[in-house]
Amino acid sequence: MCGIVGLFLKDKSLEPELGSMLTKMLVTMTDRGPDSAGIAIYSNDSMGKSKIVLQSDTPEIDFAGLDTALGNAIGAPVTMKIANTHAVMTLPEGTIENARAVIADINPALRIMSRGDTLEIYKEVGLPKDVAARFEIEQMSGSHGIGHTRMATESAVTTMGAHPFNTGNDQCLVHNGSLSNHASLRRKLRRQGIHIETENDTEVGAAYLTWQMQNGATLGEALQSSLDDLDGFFTFVVGTKDGFGVVRDPIACKPAVMAETDQYVAFGSEYRALVDLPGIETARVWEPEPATVYFWNHSTKPSKEKAA
Amino acid sequence: MQTLDMAEIALRDLNETLHAQAENTNQTAWEIVNPKGAHAIACGLDAPIEVTVKGHTGYYCGGMNKQATINIKGSAGPGVAENMMSGTVVIDGDASQYAGATGHGGLLVIKGNASSRCGISMKGIDIVVHGNIGHMSAFMAQSGNLVVCGDAGDALGDSLYEARLFVRGSVKSLGADCMEKEMRPEHLEILADLLEKAGADAKPEEFKRYGSARELYTFKIDNAY
């Protein structure tokens, strides 16, 4: 069991409230996943910058002077904002790949939580309310975000085993369920040169999507093929730069509830997660169908692709 | 009418209050407000009372019900009316997965659609769905009637025993050992009765009946121990 929440705002006036709305949703899902929690939040405008979020177990040591060190290494100005165990490094657009390559040289203890123009991922071990408080998620604004509360079944309770998982620039994945072929798929993906750090099943799912997209698939195509290649139970929610997507395995035993109003599209593992949203009493509430890829984004109308 | 407000009363206190109602209680009408998707609302009731839940419910609403009539003025989460013994549960909206699972008796009415595994392992309950049902419905269903006024999803009635399945619309696919069967006068009679009880505007003649072909391993006497 795990809990997933997602919120995609259509009404710009709600954007300052995104962090507090998502935090309430996340905390409601605590009894589905008290082990660790994480949140991916997308700000509306990158203003020509990119961001890498780093994590350290000893932030006071590892983050000291890190902005200067990273700036010197990539030859560009870098600013740093520290939030508890995480540091948001802001760098010029187009320098992400360069920065990723040198971070391990600067300090191999640093872990990359997320990379992209608008995405920031914060995740840690602990109760969702405590994790949200550590990073002051409630204060954050943004256009959309997804969150996860984990009840670990397949691997250890660690920061790197917490969701969301970053799958590419401005992309992330959260998962409720368990993948049963993750060991063989991990070996296969590692042979293809894909970096997989932990024994976690969802990290393999995330790496699978990354690998598919490196080979030219769109996110929608990668999700579609995950229905054939991933064995096990999953409800996935993926965050993208301009929206989010939902897919459930064909058996669909992991729950999912969606709600839509003129102001937002929301996702919850249970309806309980949605009850504090404005206008929920009159929202359209439904369950996403099995083996069907859904997307909501700001640039196009909602789409729904049925698996062949 | 007694009103229980879930914004003020704990779930356990709410259920204990309803459990305390005896066979001959004078307090026969109950209203539950602010359910907000909570789990296990009005579970294990055993008195001829009528409970109306004003809103959406979470997991297992009306589970193990005996005698009571439970009206849900909204949609129901997974496992609604699971293992019902008798009485009636009526859902105005949709029902999530495994509605009426393992039910031994009583009537479950879903006025919207039901999700996957509706009536899984049903053991005598009657289920009437005004809309559609999802995949793997009536899996290993043992007895009782499942009536679907809309369409059925994949693998309907897989590994079915003696339950009767009636579907008015299309069936996406039949599960292992499930087959279409002839509609005899006694089936039309059962169907007419259930449709009337469930307030469904459909004619028995519009339905097809499905049942077990009795070809699986479990039906072969030589496999008995």
Short mmCIF file of C-alpha atoms in Angstrom, two decimals:
data_model
loop_
_atom_site.label_atom_id
_atom_site.label_comp_id
_atom_site.label_asym_id
_atom_site.label_seq_id
_atom_site.Cartn_x
_atom_site.Cartn_y
_atom_site.Cartn_z
CA MET A 1 0.00 0.00 0.00
CA CYS A 2 1.10 3.56 -0.72
CA GLY A 3 -0.65 6.87 -1.19
CA ILE A 4 -0.51 9.09 -4.23
CA VAL A 5 -1.83 12.61 -4.66
CA GLY A 6 -1.68 14.94 -7.63
CA LEU A 7 -3.01 18.39 -8.36
CA PHE A 8 -3.03 20.25 -11.65
CA LEU A 9 -4.34 23.80 -11.49
CA LYS A 10 -6.36 25.34 -14.28
CA ASP A 11 -7.18 28.45 -12.24
CA LYS A 12 -4.05 30.59 -11.93
CA SER A 13 -5.41 32.35 -8.85
CA LEU A 14 -4.95 29.07 -6.91
CA GLU A 15 -1.23 28.83 -7.72
CA PRO A 16 -0.04 30.44 -4.45
CA GLU A 17 -2.10 27.75 -2.63
CA LEU A 18 -0.63 24.74 -4.45
CA GLY A 19 1.81 23.80 -1.68
CA SER A 20 -0.76 23.99 1.08
CA MET A 21 -3.41 22.12 -0.93
CA LEU A 22 -0.95 19.33 -1.80
CA THR A 23 0.31 19.12 1.77
CA LYS A 24 -3.22 18.56 3.11
CA MET A 25 -3.81 15.87 0.48
CA LEU A 26 -0.48 14.22 1.31
CA VAL A 27 -1.02 14.21 5.07
CA THR A 28 -4.48 12.63 4.62
CA MET A 29 -2.72 9.71 2.89
CA THR A 30 -0.42 9.08 5.89
CA ASP A 31 -2.09 5.81 6.88
CA ARG A 32 -1.47 4.47 3.36
CA GLY A 33 2.25 5.23 3.71
CA PRO A 34 3.93 6.38 6.92
CA ASP A 35 7.50 5.31 6.00
CA SER A 36 8.62 8.16 3.78
CA ALA A 37 7.10 10.96 1.75
CA GLY A 38 7.97 13.13 -1.17
CA ILE A 39 6.61 15.86 -3.32
CA ALA A 40 7.37 17.13 -6.80
CA ILE A 41 6.37 20.71 -7.37
CA TYR A 42 6.41 22.57 -10.66
CA SER A 43 6.77 26.34 -10.67
CA ASN A 44 5.07 28.18 -13.46
CA ASP A 45 7.98 30.05 -14.99
CA SER A 46 11.64 29.03 -15.26
CA MET A 47 12.75 32.56 -16.23
CA GLY A 48 15.57 31.21 -18.37
CA LYS A 49 17.06 29.14 -15.56
CA SER A 50 17.36 25.46 -14.76
CA LYS A 51 17.39 23.73 -11.40
CA ILE A 52 19.08 20.74 -9.84
CA VAL A 53 17.90 19.66 -6.39
CA LEU A 54 20.58 17.90 -4.34
CA GLN A 55 20.29 15.97 -1.09
CA SER A 56 22.86 15.28 1.60
CA ASP A 57 22.73 13.48 4.94
CA THR A 58 25.26 16.03 6.26
CA PRO A 59 24.04 19.25 4.62
CA GLU A 60 26.02 21.62 6.84
CA ILE A 61 29.25 20.07 5.54
CA ASP A 62 28.35 19.12 1.98
CA PHE A 63 26.49 22.30 1.00
CA ALA A 64 29.14 24.71 2.29
CA GLY A 65 30.55 26.58 -0.70
CA LEU A 66 28.80 24.23 -3.10
CA ASP A 67 27.41 27.07 -5.27
CA THR A 68 30.90 28.43 -5.90
CA ALA A 69 32.36 24.97 -6.50
CA LEU A 70 29.65 24.03 -8.99
CA GLY A 71 29.81 27.46 -10.66
CA ASN A 72 33.56 27.16 -11.15
CA ALA A 73 33.23 23.62 -12.48
CA ILE A 74 30.70 24.52 -15.16
CA GLY A 75 31.98 28.04 -15.78
CA ALA A 76 28.64 29.73 -15.14
CA PRO A 77 26.93 31.50 -12.24
CA VAL A 78 25.14 29.20 -9.80
CA THR A 79 22.94 30.19 -6.87
CA MET A 80 21.93 27.90 -4.02
CA LYS A 81 18.89 27.80 -1.75
CA ILE A 82 19.14 25.35 1.14
CA ALA A 83 16.01 23.71 2.50
CA ASN A 84 16.87 21.29 5.30
CA THR A 85 18.66 18.29 3.71
CA HIS A 86 18.06 19.58 0.19
CA ALA A 87 19.75 22.32 -1.82
CA VAL A 88 18.16 23.86 -4.91
CA MET A 89 20.94 24.84 -7.32
CA THR A 90 19.82 27.38 -9.91
CA LEU A 91 21.96 27.56 -13.03
CA PRO A 92 21.69 28.96 -16.56
CA GLU A 93 19.37 27.10 -18.92
CA GLY A 94 21.13 24.41 -20.92
CA THR A 95 23.84 23.66 -18.35
CA ILE A 96 22.09 20.75 -16.59
CA GLU A 97 23.95 17.94 -18.36
CA ASN A 98 27.26 19.60 -17.72
CA ALA A 99 26.43 20.14 -14.05
CA ARG A 100 25.22 16.56 -13.53
CA ALA A 101 28.51 15.27 -14.92
CA VAL A 102 30.64 17.28 -12.47
CA ILE A 103 28.54 16.94 -9.28
CA ALA A 104 29.85 13.42 -8.59
CA ASP A 105 33.42 14.74 -8.95
CA ILE A 106 32.79 17.64 -6.57
CA ASN A 107 31.30 15.36 -3.90
CA PRO A 108 30.18 11.78 -4.50
CA ALA A 109 28.02 11.92 -1.35
CA LEU A 110 25.60 14.35 -3.02
CA ARG A 111 22.44 12.77 -4.39
CA ILE A 112 20.49 14.27 -7.25
CA MET A 113 16.78 14.45 -6.35
CA SER A 114 15.63 16.21 -9.50
CA ARG A 115 16.71 18.20 -12.51
CA GLY A 116 14.78 20.42 -14.90
CA ASP A 117 13.64 23.95 -15.59
CA THR A 118 10.61 24.10 -13.29
CA LEU A 119 10.69 20.83 -11.28
CA GLU A 120 11.80 20.55 -7.66
CA ILE A 121 11.60 17.22 -5.79
CA TYR A 122 11.77 17.03 -2.00
CA LYS A 123 11.69 13.65 -0.27
CA GLU A 124 12.78 12.13 2.99
CA VAL A 125 12.13 9.29 5.43
CA GLY A 126 9.45 10.05 8.04
CA LEU A 127 5.79 10.86 8.43
CA PRO A 128 4.32 12.94 5.60
CA LYS A 129 3.47 15.83 7.93
CA ASP A 130 7.05 15.96 9.20
CA VAL A 131 8.56 15.71 5.72
CA ALA A 132 6.26 18.48 4.45
CA ALA A 133 7.19 20.66 7.44
CA ARG A 134 10.94 20.14 6.97
CA PHE A 135 10.79 21.58 3.48
CA GLU A 136 7.98 24.08 4.17
CA ILE A 137 6.00 22.63 1.28
CA GLU A 138 2.92 24.53 2.49
CA GLN A 139 4.55 27.84 1.55
CA MET A 140 5.30 26.78 -2.03
CA SER A 141 3.42 27.98 -5.06
CA GLY A 142 3.30 26.37 -8.46
CA SER A 143 1.19 25.26 -11.37
CA HIS A 144 1.02 21.55 -10.55
CA GLY A 145 2.56 18.91 -8.36
CA ILE A 146 2.45 15.28 -7.28
CA GLY A 147 3.14 13.64 -3.96
CA HIS A 148 3.63 10.19 -2.49
CA THR A 149 3.43 8.49 0.89
CA ARG A 150 5.32 5.20 1.01
CA MET A 151 4.58 1.95 2.80
CA ALA A 152 7.68 0.00 1.82
CA THR A 153 7.30 -3.57 0.59
CA GLU A 154 10.07 -4.24 -1.92
CA SER A 155 13.13 -2.47 -0.53
CA ALA A 156 14.57 -0.49 2.38
CA VAL A 157 13.09 2.69 3.83
CA THR A 158 15.66 5.26 2.71
CA THR A 159 15.70 8.69 1.11
CA MET A 160 16.67 7.14 -2.22
CA GLY A 161 13.81 4.65 -1.90
CA ALA A 162 11.29 7.47 -1.41
CA HIS A 163 9.20 8.73 -4.30
CA PRO A 164 8.95 10.74 -6.59
CA PHE A 165 11.70 9.43 -8.83
CA ASN A 166 13.20 11.78 -11.41
CA THR A 167 13.04 10.12 -14.83
CA GLY A 168 14.37 12.94 -17.02
CA ASN A 169 14.47 16.71 -17.18
CA ASP A 170 11.26 17.99 -15.57
CA GLN A 171 9.84 14.47 -15.38
CA CYS A 172 9.10 12.32 -12.38
CA LEU A 173 7.24 9.21 -11.35
CA VAL A 174 5.35 8.03 -8.28
CA HIS A 175 4.04 4.49 -7.87
CA ASN A 176 1.53 2.59 -5.80
CA GLY A 177 2.01 -1.13 -6.15
CA SER A 178 4.87 -3.54 -6.57
CA LEU A 179 6.79 -4.65 -9.65
CA SER A 180 7.64 -8.35 -9.71
CA ASN A 181 10.13 -8.38 -12.59
CA HIS A 182 12.31 -5.54 -11.30
CA ALA A 183 15.38 -7.70 -10.70
CA SER A 184 15.61 -8.98 -14.27
CA LEU A 185 14.67 -5.62 -15.72
CA ARG A 186 17.31 -3.89 -13.57
CA ARG A 187 20.01 -6.21 -14.97
CA LYS A 188 18.79 -5.56 -18.50
CA LEU A 189 18.72 -1.79 -18.07
CA ARG A 190 22.15 -1.72 -16.40
CA ARG A 191 23.56 -3.60 -19.38
CA GLN A 192 22.13 -0.78 -21.51
CA GLY A 193 24.14 1.67 -19.43
CA ILE A 194 21.23 3.05 -17.39
CA HIS A 195 22.24 4.14 -13.89
CA ILE A 196 20.12 2.46 -11.19
CA GLU A 197 21.21 3.15 -7.66
CA THR A 198 19.03 1.11 -5.32
CA GLU A 199 17.24 -2.24 -5.02
CA ASN A 200 13.92 -0.37 -5.21
CA ASP A 201 11.33 -1.64 -7.71
CA THR A 202 9.96 1.79 -8.60
CA GLU A 203 13.41 3.11 -9.42
CA VAL A 204 13.52 0.37 -12.06
CA GLY A 205 10.14 1.54 -13.38
CA ALA A 206 11.49 5.10 -13.54
CA ALA A 207 14.71 3.93 -15.21
CA TYR A 208 12.65 1.96 -17.72
CA LEU A 209 10.77 5.13 -18.72
CA THR A 210 14.07 7.06 -18.95
CA TRP A 211 15.55 4.34 -21.17
CA GLN A 212 12.50 4.28 -23.45
CA MET A 213 12.61 8.04 -23.85
CA GLN A 214 16.37 8.02 -24.51
CA ASN A 215 15.53 5.69 -27.38
CA GLY A 216 13.12 8.16 -28.88
CA ALA A 217 9.80 7.29 -27.25
CA THR A 218 7.53 10.06 -26.02
CA LEU A 219 6.42 9.85 -22.40
CA GLY A 220 3.01 8.63 -23.60
CA GLU A 221 4.63 5.89 -25.69
CA ALA A 222 6.92 4.91 -22.81
CA LEU A 223 3.93 4.58 -20.47
CA GLN A 224 2.05 2.60 -23.10
CA SER A 225 4.91 0.11 -23.48
CA SER A 226 5.28 -0.14 -19.69
CA LEU A 227 1.94 -1.96 -19.78
CA ASP A 228 3.65 -4.76 -21.75
CA ASP A 229 7.08 -4.79 -20.13
CA LEU A 230 6.40 -4.25 -16.43
CA ASP A 231 5.01 -7.20 -14.53
CA GLY A 232 3.21 -6.50 -11.28
CA PHE A 233 0.78 -4.04 -9.81
CA PHE A 234 0.98 -0.36 -10.48
CA THR A 235 -0.86 2.87 -10.47
CA PHE A 236 1.65 5.39 -11.83
CA VAL A 237 1.32 9.14 -11.78
CA VAL A 238 3.95 10.98 -13.82
CA GLY A 239 4.74 14.66 -13.56
CA THR A 240 5.73 16.55 -16.69
CA LYS A 241 6.76 20.14 -17.29
CA ASP A 242 3.25 21.18 -18.22
CA GLY A 243 0.99 18.63 -16.54
CA PHE A 244 0.63 15.10 -15.28
CA GLY A 245 -0.27 11.65 -16.55
CA VAL A 246 -1.91 8.60 -15.00
CA VAL A 247 -1.72 4.93 -15.95
CA ARG A 248 -2.92 1.81 -14.13
CA ASP A 249 -1.95 -1.78 -14.88
CA PRO A 250 -4.61 -3.95 -16.58
CA ILE A 251 -5.61 -5.67 -13.31
CA ALA A 252 -6.02 -2.26 -11.63
CA CYS A 253 -6.22 -3.42 -8.03
CA LYS A 254 -4.34 -0.33 -6.83
CA PRO A 255 -6.92 2.38 -6.24
CA ALA A 256 -7.22 5.70 -8.05
CA VAL A 257 -9.79 8.47 -7.88
CA MET A 258 -9.85 11.60 -10.03
CA ALA A 259 -11.81 14.81 -9.63
CA GLU A 260 -12.18 17.66 -12.07
CA THR A 261 -13.70 21.13 -11.78
CA ASP A 262 -13.19 24.35 -13.75
CA GLN A 263 -10.35 25.13 -11.34
CA TYR A 264 -8.30 21.91 -11.21
CA VAL A 265 -7.78 18.25 -11.98
CA ALA A 266 -6.91 16.23 -8.89
CA PHE A 267 -5.72 12.68 -8.28
CA GLY A 268 -5.92 10.70 -5.04
CA SER A 269 -5.43 7.08 -4.06
CA GLU A 270 -8.68 7.59 -2.19
CA TYR A 271 -11.47 10.14 -2.26
CA ARG A 272 -10.48 11.13 1.29
CA ALA A 273 -7.41 12.87 -0.12
CA LEU A 274 -9.61 15.20 -2.16
CA VAL A 275 -12.21 16.28 0.40
CA ASP A 276 -10.61 19.63 1.31
CA LEU A 277 -10.35 20.86 -2.28
CA PRO A 278 -12.59 23.82 -3.17
CA GLY A 279 -15.85 22.83 -4.85
CA ILE A 280 -15.24 19.08 -4.42
CA GLU A 281 -18.92 18.55 -3.55
CA THR A 282 -19.90 19.39 -7.12
CA ALA A 283 -16.76 18.11 -8.89
CA ARG A 284 -16.89 15.35 -11.47
CA VAL A 285 -15.41 12.36 -9.61
CA TRP A 286 -14.41 9.14 -11.37
CA GLU A 287 -11.94 6.25 -11.49
CA PRO A 288 -9.39 6.15 -14.30
CA GLU A 289 -9.79 3.00 -16.39
CA PRO A 290 -7.24 0.17 -16.37
CA ALA A 291 -4.54 -0.04 -19.08
CA THR A 292 -5.33 3.48 -20.26
CA VAL A 293 -2.88 6.37 -20.40
CA TYR A 294 -4.32 9.74 -19.38
CA PHE A 295 -2.66 13.16 -19.65
CA TRP A 296 -3.65 16.61 -18.50
CA ASN A 297 -1.56 19.58 -19.48
CA HIS A 298 -1.70 23.30 -19.94
CA SER A 299 -0.92 23.30 -23.66
CA THR A 300 -3.50 20.87 -25.00
CA LYS A 301 -6.83 19.36 -24.08
CA PRO A 302 -7.01 16.23 -21.89
CA SER A 303 -6.13 13.07 -23.75
CA LYS A 304 -6.87 9.42 -23.16
CA GLU A 305 -5.12 6.63 -25.01
CA LYS A 306 -6.48 3.11 -24.69
CA ALA A 307 -3.90 0.36 -24.82
CA ALA A 308 -4.04 -1.74 -27.96
CA MET B 1 -34.64 10.95 12.35
CA GLN B 2 -31.33 10.64 14.24
CA THR B 3 -28.37 12.48 12.74
CA LEU B 4 -24.74 11.46 13.24
CA ASP B 5 -22.19 14.04 12.11
CA MET B 6 -18.82 12.50 11.27
CA ALA B 7 -17.19 15.90 11.71
CA GLU B 8 -18.04 15.51 15.40
CA ILE B 9 -18.31 11.79 16.18
CA ALA B 10 -15.53 9.22 15.79
CA LEU B 11 -16.11 6.35 13.37
CA ARG B 12 -15.98 3.73 16.11
CA ASP B 13 -18.58 5.61 18.20
CA LEU B 14 -20.78 5.98 15.14
CA ASN B 15 -20.70 2.26 14.39
CA GLU B 16 -21.21 1.36 18.07
CA THR B 17 -24.30 3.59 18.16
CA LEU B 18 -25.72 1.80 15.14
CA HIS B 19 -24.74 -1.63 16.50
CA ALA B 20 -26.65 -0.83 19.72
CA GLN B 21 -29.96 -0.69 17.84
CA ALA B 22 -31.97 -3.80 18.66
CA GLU B 23 -34.48 -5.74 16.61
CA ASN B 24 -37.38 -3.70 18.02
CA THR B 25 -35.73 -0.26 18.21
CA ASN B 26 -37.93 2.80 17.83
CA GLN B 27 -35.09 4.72 16.23
CA THR B 28 -35.41 3.31 12.75
CA ALA B 29 -34.23 6.26 10.66
CA TRP B 30 -30.60 7.44 10.78
CA GLU B 31 -28.70 10.00 8.77
CA ILE B 32 -24.90 10.21 8.56
CA VAL B 33 -23.48 13.55 7.41
CA ASN B 34 -19.90 14.55 6.47
CA PRO B 35 -18.72 11.04 5.56
CA LYS B 36 -15.89 12.56 3.44
CA GLY B 37 -14.70 9.23 2.09
CA ALA B 38 -14.16 7.65 5.54
CA HIS B 39 -13.64 3.89 5.73
CA ALA B 40 -15.96 1.25 7.24
CA ILE B 41 -19.05 3.44 7.70
CA ALA B 42 -22.10 1.53 8.94
CA CYS B 43 -20.32 -1.83 8.99
CA GLY B 44 -21.68 -4.89 10.77
CA LEU B 45 -25.20 -3.58 11.35
CA ASP B 46 -27.79 -6.09 12.55
CA ALA B 47 -31.15 -4.36 13.01
CA PRO B 48 -34.03 -3.38 10.69
CA ILE B 49 -33.03 0.28 10.54
CA GLU B 50 -32.61 2.65 7.59
CA VAL B 51 -29.31 4.54 7.39
CA THR B 52 -28.75 7.30 4.84
CA VAL B 53 -25.18 8.44 4.21
CA LYS B 54 -25.06 11.94 2.72
CA GLY B 55 -21.93 11.94 0.58
CA HIS B 56 -19.15 9.73 -0.79
CA THR B 57 -17.83 6.82 1.27
CA GLY B 58 -14.42 5.11 1.43
CA TYR B 59 -13.51 1.44 1.79
CA TYR B 60 -16.03 -1.17 3.01
CA CYS B 61 -19.18 0.90 3.64
CA GLY B 62 -22.05 -1.35 4.72
CA GLY B 63 -19.82 -4.40 5.04
CA MET B 64 -21.28 -7.53 6.66
CA ASN B 65 -24.71 -5.88 6.75
CA LYS B 66 -27.65 -7.81 8.25
CA GLN B 67 -31.24 -6.52 8.01
CA ALA B 68 -30.43 -2.81 7.66
CA THR B 69 -31.18 -0.65 4.64
CA ILE B 70 -28.23 1.61 3.82
CA ASN B 71 -28.59 4.41 1.26
CA ILE B 72 -25.43 6.09 0.00
CA LYS B 73 -26.21 9.50 -1.51
CA GLY B 74 -22.94 9.61 -3.39
CA SER B 75 -20.32 7.17 -4.69
CA ALA B 76 -18.83 4.29 -2.73
CA GLY B 77 -15.18 3.27 -2.40
CA PRO B 78 -13.76 -0.27 -2.70
CA GLY B 79 -15.54 -3.22 -1.09
CA VAL B 80 -18.95 -1.65 -0.53
CA ALA B 81 -21.41 -4.14 1.06
CA GLU B 82 -18.64 -6.72 1.23
CA ASN B 83 -19.89 -10.00 2.72
CA MET B 84 -23.43 -8.67 3.15
CA MET B 85 -25.73 -11.26 4.80
CA SER B 86 -29.16 -9.64 4.34
CA GLY B 87 -30.78 -6.23 4.04
CA THR B 88 -30.31 -3.68 1.27
CA VAL B 89 -27.56 -1.30 0.20
CA VAL B 90 -28.43 1.33 -2.43
CA ILE B 91 -25.73 3.56 -3.97
CA ASP B 92 -26.88 6.60 -5.93
CA GLY B 93 -23.50 7.13 -7.60
CA ASP B 94 -20.75 4.75 -8.74
CA ALA B 95 -19.12 1.92 -6.83
CA SER B 96 -15.40 1.18 -6.83
CA GLN B 97 -13.84 -2.25 -7.16
CA TYR B 98 -15.19 -5.48 -5.61
CA ALA B 99 -18.65 -4.17 -4.73
CA GLY B 100 -20.70 -6.85 -2.98
CA ALA B 101 -17.73 -9.24 -2.82
CA THR B 102 -18.45 -12.57 -1.08
CA GLY B 103 -22.00 -11.42 -0.21
CA HIS B 104 -24.21 -14.16 1.20
CA GLY B 105 -27.60 -12.45 0.86
CA GLY B 106 -29.53 -9.22 0.62
CA LEU B 107 -29.75 -6.78 -2.26
CA LEU B 108 -27.06 -4.38 -3.49
CA VAL B 109 -28.24 -1.70 -5.95
CA ILE B 110 -25.72 0.50 -7.76
CA LYS B 111 -27.44 3.26 -9.73
CA GLY B 112 -24.24 4.39 -11.46
CA ASN B 113 -21.43 2.16 -12.73
CA ALA B 114 -19.47 -0.46 -10.82
CA SER B 115 -15.74 -0.88 -11.26
CA SER B 116 -13.74 -4.11 -11.59
CA ARG B 117 -14.46 -7.36 -9.71
CA CYS B 118 -18.09 -6.52 -8.93
CA GLY B 119 -19.66 -9.51 -7.14
CA ILE B 120 -16.38 -11.43 -6.90
CA SER B 121 -16.98 -14.72 -5.08
CA MET B 122 -20.63 -13.80 -4.38
CA LYS B 123 -22.40 -16.47 -2.35
CA GLY B 124 -26.10 -15.66 -2.58
CA ILE B 125 -26.32 -11.86 -2.73
CA ASP B 126 -28.36 -10.17 -5.47
CA ILE B 127 -26.61 -7.27 -7.18
CA VAL B 128 -28.34 -4.91 -9.65
CA VAL B 129 -26.16 -2.36 -11.48
CA HIS B 130 -28.01 0.28 -13.48
CA GLY B 131 -24.85 1.17 -15.45
CA ASN B 132 -21.77 -0.79 -16.52
CA ILE B 133 -19.43 -3.11 -14.64
CA GLY B 134 -15.65 -3.49 -14.95
CA HIS B 135 -13.39 -6.44 -15.68
CA MET B 136 -13.27 -9.74 -13.75
CA SER B 137 -16.75 -9.27 -12.35
CA ALA B 138 -18.41 -12.29 -10.71
CA PHE B 139 -15.05 -14.11 -10.62
CA MET B 140 -15.64 -17.47 -8.84
CA ALA B 141 -19.22 -16.39 -8.06
CA GLN B 142 -20.96 -19.22 -6.26
CA SER B 143 -24.64 -18.28 -6.06
CA GLY B 144 -27.01 -15.34 -6.27
CA ASN B 145 -27.83 -13.05 -9.18
CA LEU B 146 -25.80 -10.29 -10.84
CA VAL B 147 -27.93 -8.03 -13.05
CA VAL B 148 -26.20 -5.46 -15.28
CA CYS B 149 -28.35 -2.99 -17.22
CA GLY B 150 -25.32 -1.63 -19.12
CA ASP B 151 -22.20 -3.37 -20.42
CA ALA B 152 -19.78 -5.80 -18.79
CA GLY B 153 -15.97 -5.58 -19.04
CA ASP B 154 -13.39 -8.28 -19.74
CA ALA B 155 -13.47 -11.81 -18.32
CA LEU B 156 -17.02 -11.80 -16.99
CA GLY B 157 -17.80 -14.77 -14.75
CA ASP B 158 -14.37 -16.38 -14.84
CA SER B 159 -14.33 -19.75 -12.99
CA LEU B 160 -18.00 -19.32 -12.18
CA TYR B 161 -19.97 -21.76 -10.04
CA GLU B 162 -23.76 -21.47 -9.77
CA ALA B 163 -24.41 -17.71 -9.77
CA ARG B 164 -26.67 -16.33 -12.52
CA LEU B 165 -25.41 -13.38 -14.54
CA PHE B 166 -27.79 -11.20 -16.57
CA VAL B 167 -26.38 -8.51 -18.88
CA ARG B 168 -28.46 -6.19 -21.05
CA GLY B 169 -25.61 -4.57 -23.00
CA SER B 170 -22.42 -5.96 -24.47
CA VAL B 171 -19.95 -8.26 -22.75
CA LYS B 172 -16.38 -7.40 -23.67
CA SER B 173 -15.22 -10.96 -23.07
CA LEU B 174 -16.28 -14.00 -21.08
CA GLY B 175 -13.91 -15.48 -18.50
CA ALA B 176 -12.80 -19.10 -18.45
CA ASP B 177 -15.73 -21.53 -18.27
CA CYS B 178 -18.42 -18.83 -18.54
CA MET B 179 -20.97 -19.21 -21.33
CA GLU B 180 -24.20 -17.70 -22.57
CA LYS B 181 -27.22 -19.76 -21.59
CA GLU B 182 -30.84 -19.85 -22.63
CA MET B 183 -33.24 -17.54 -20.83
CA ARG B 184 -36.07 -19.68 -19.46
CA PRO B 185 -39.36 -18.40 -17.97
CA GLU B 186 -38.11 -18.83 -14.40
CA HIS B 187 -35.14 -16.58 -15.19
CA LEU B 188 -37.38 -13.88 -16.62
CA GLU B 189 -39.38 -14.05 -13.42
CA ILE B 190 -36.29 -13.65 -11.20
CA LEU B 191 -35.10 -10.79 -13.38
CA ALA B 192 -38.45 -8.96 -13.38
CA ASP B 193 -38.54 -9.16 -9.59
CA LEU B 194 -34.98 -7.87 -9.14
CA LEU B 195 -35.41 -5.03 -11.66
CA GLU B 196 -38.52 -3.90 -9.87
CA LYS B 197 -36.89 -4.03 -6.43
CA ALA B 198 -33.92 -2.07 -7.76
CA GLY B 199 -36.06 0.54 -9.52
CA ALA B 200 -34.35 -0.19 -12.82
CA ASP B 201 -36.16 0.84 -15.97
CA ALA B 202 -35.37 -2.21 -18.11
CA LYS B 203 -37.31 -5.14 -19.50
CA PRO B 204 -36.28 -8.71 -18.63
CA GLU B 205 -36.52 -9.73 -22.30
CA GLU B 206 -33.68 -7.34 -23.18
CA PHE B 207 -31.12 -9.32 -21.13
CA LYS B 208 -28.94 -12.30 -21.89
CA ARG B 209 -28.10 -14.88 -19.27
CA TYR B 210 -24.62 -16.22 -18.58
CA GLY B 211 -23.60 -19.08 -16.36
CA SER B 212 -21.00 -21.76 -15.75
CA ALA B 213 -20.23 -24.30 -18.46
CA ARG B 214 -19.06 -26.56 -15.60
CA GLU B 215 -16.02 -27.75 -17.54
CA LEU B 216 -13.23 -26.70 -15.19
CA TYR B 217 -11.12 -29.04 -13.06
CA THR B 218 -13.28 -28.35 -9.99
CA PHE B 219 -16.35 -29.82 -11.70
CA LYS B 220 -14.70 -33.20 -12.50
CA ILE B 221 -15.65 -35.78 -9.92
CA ASP B 222 -12.39 -37.65 -10.50
CA ASN B 223 -10.51 -34.71 -9.02
CA ALA B 224 -12.34 -34.98 -5.69
CA TYR B 225 -10.31 -36.07 -2.70
#
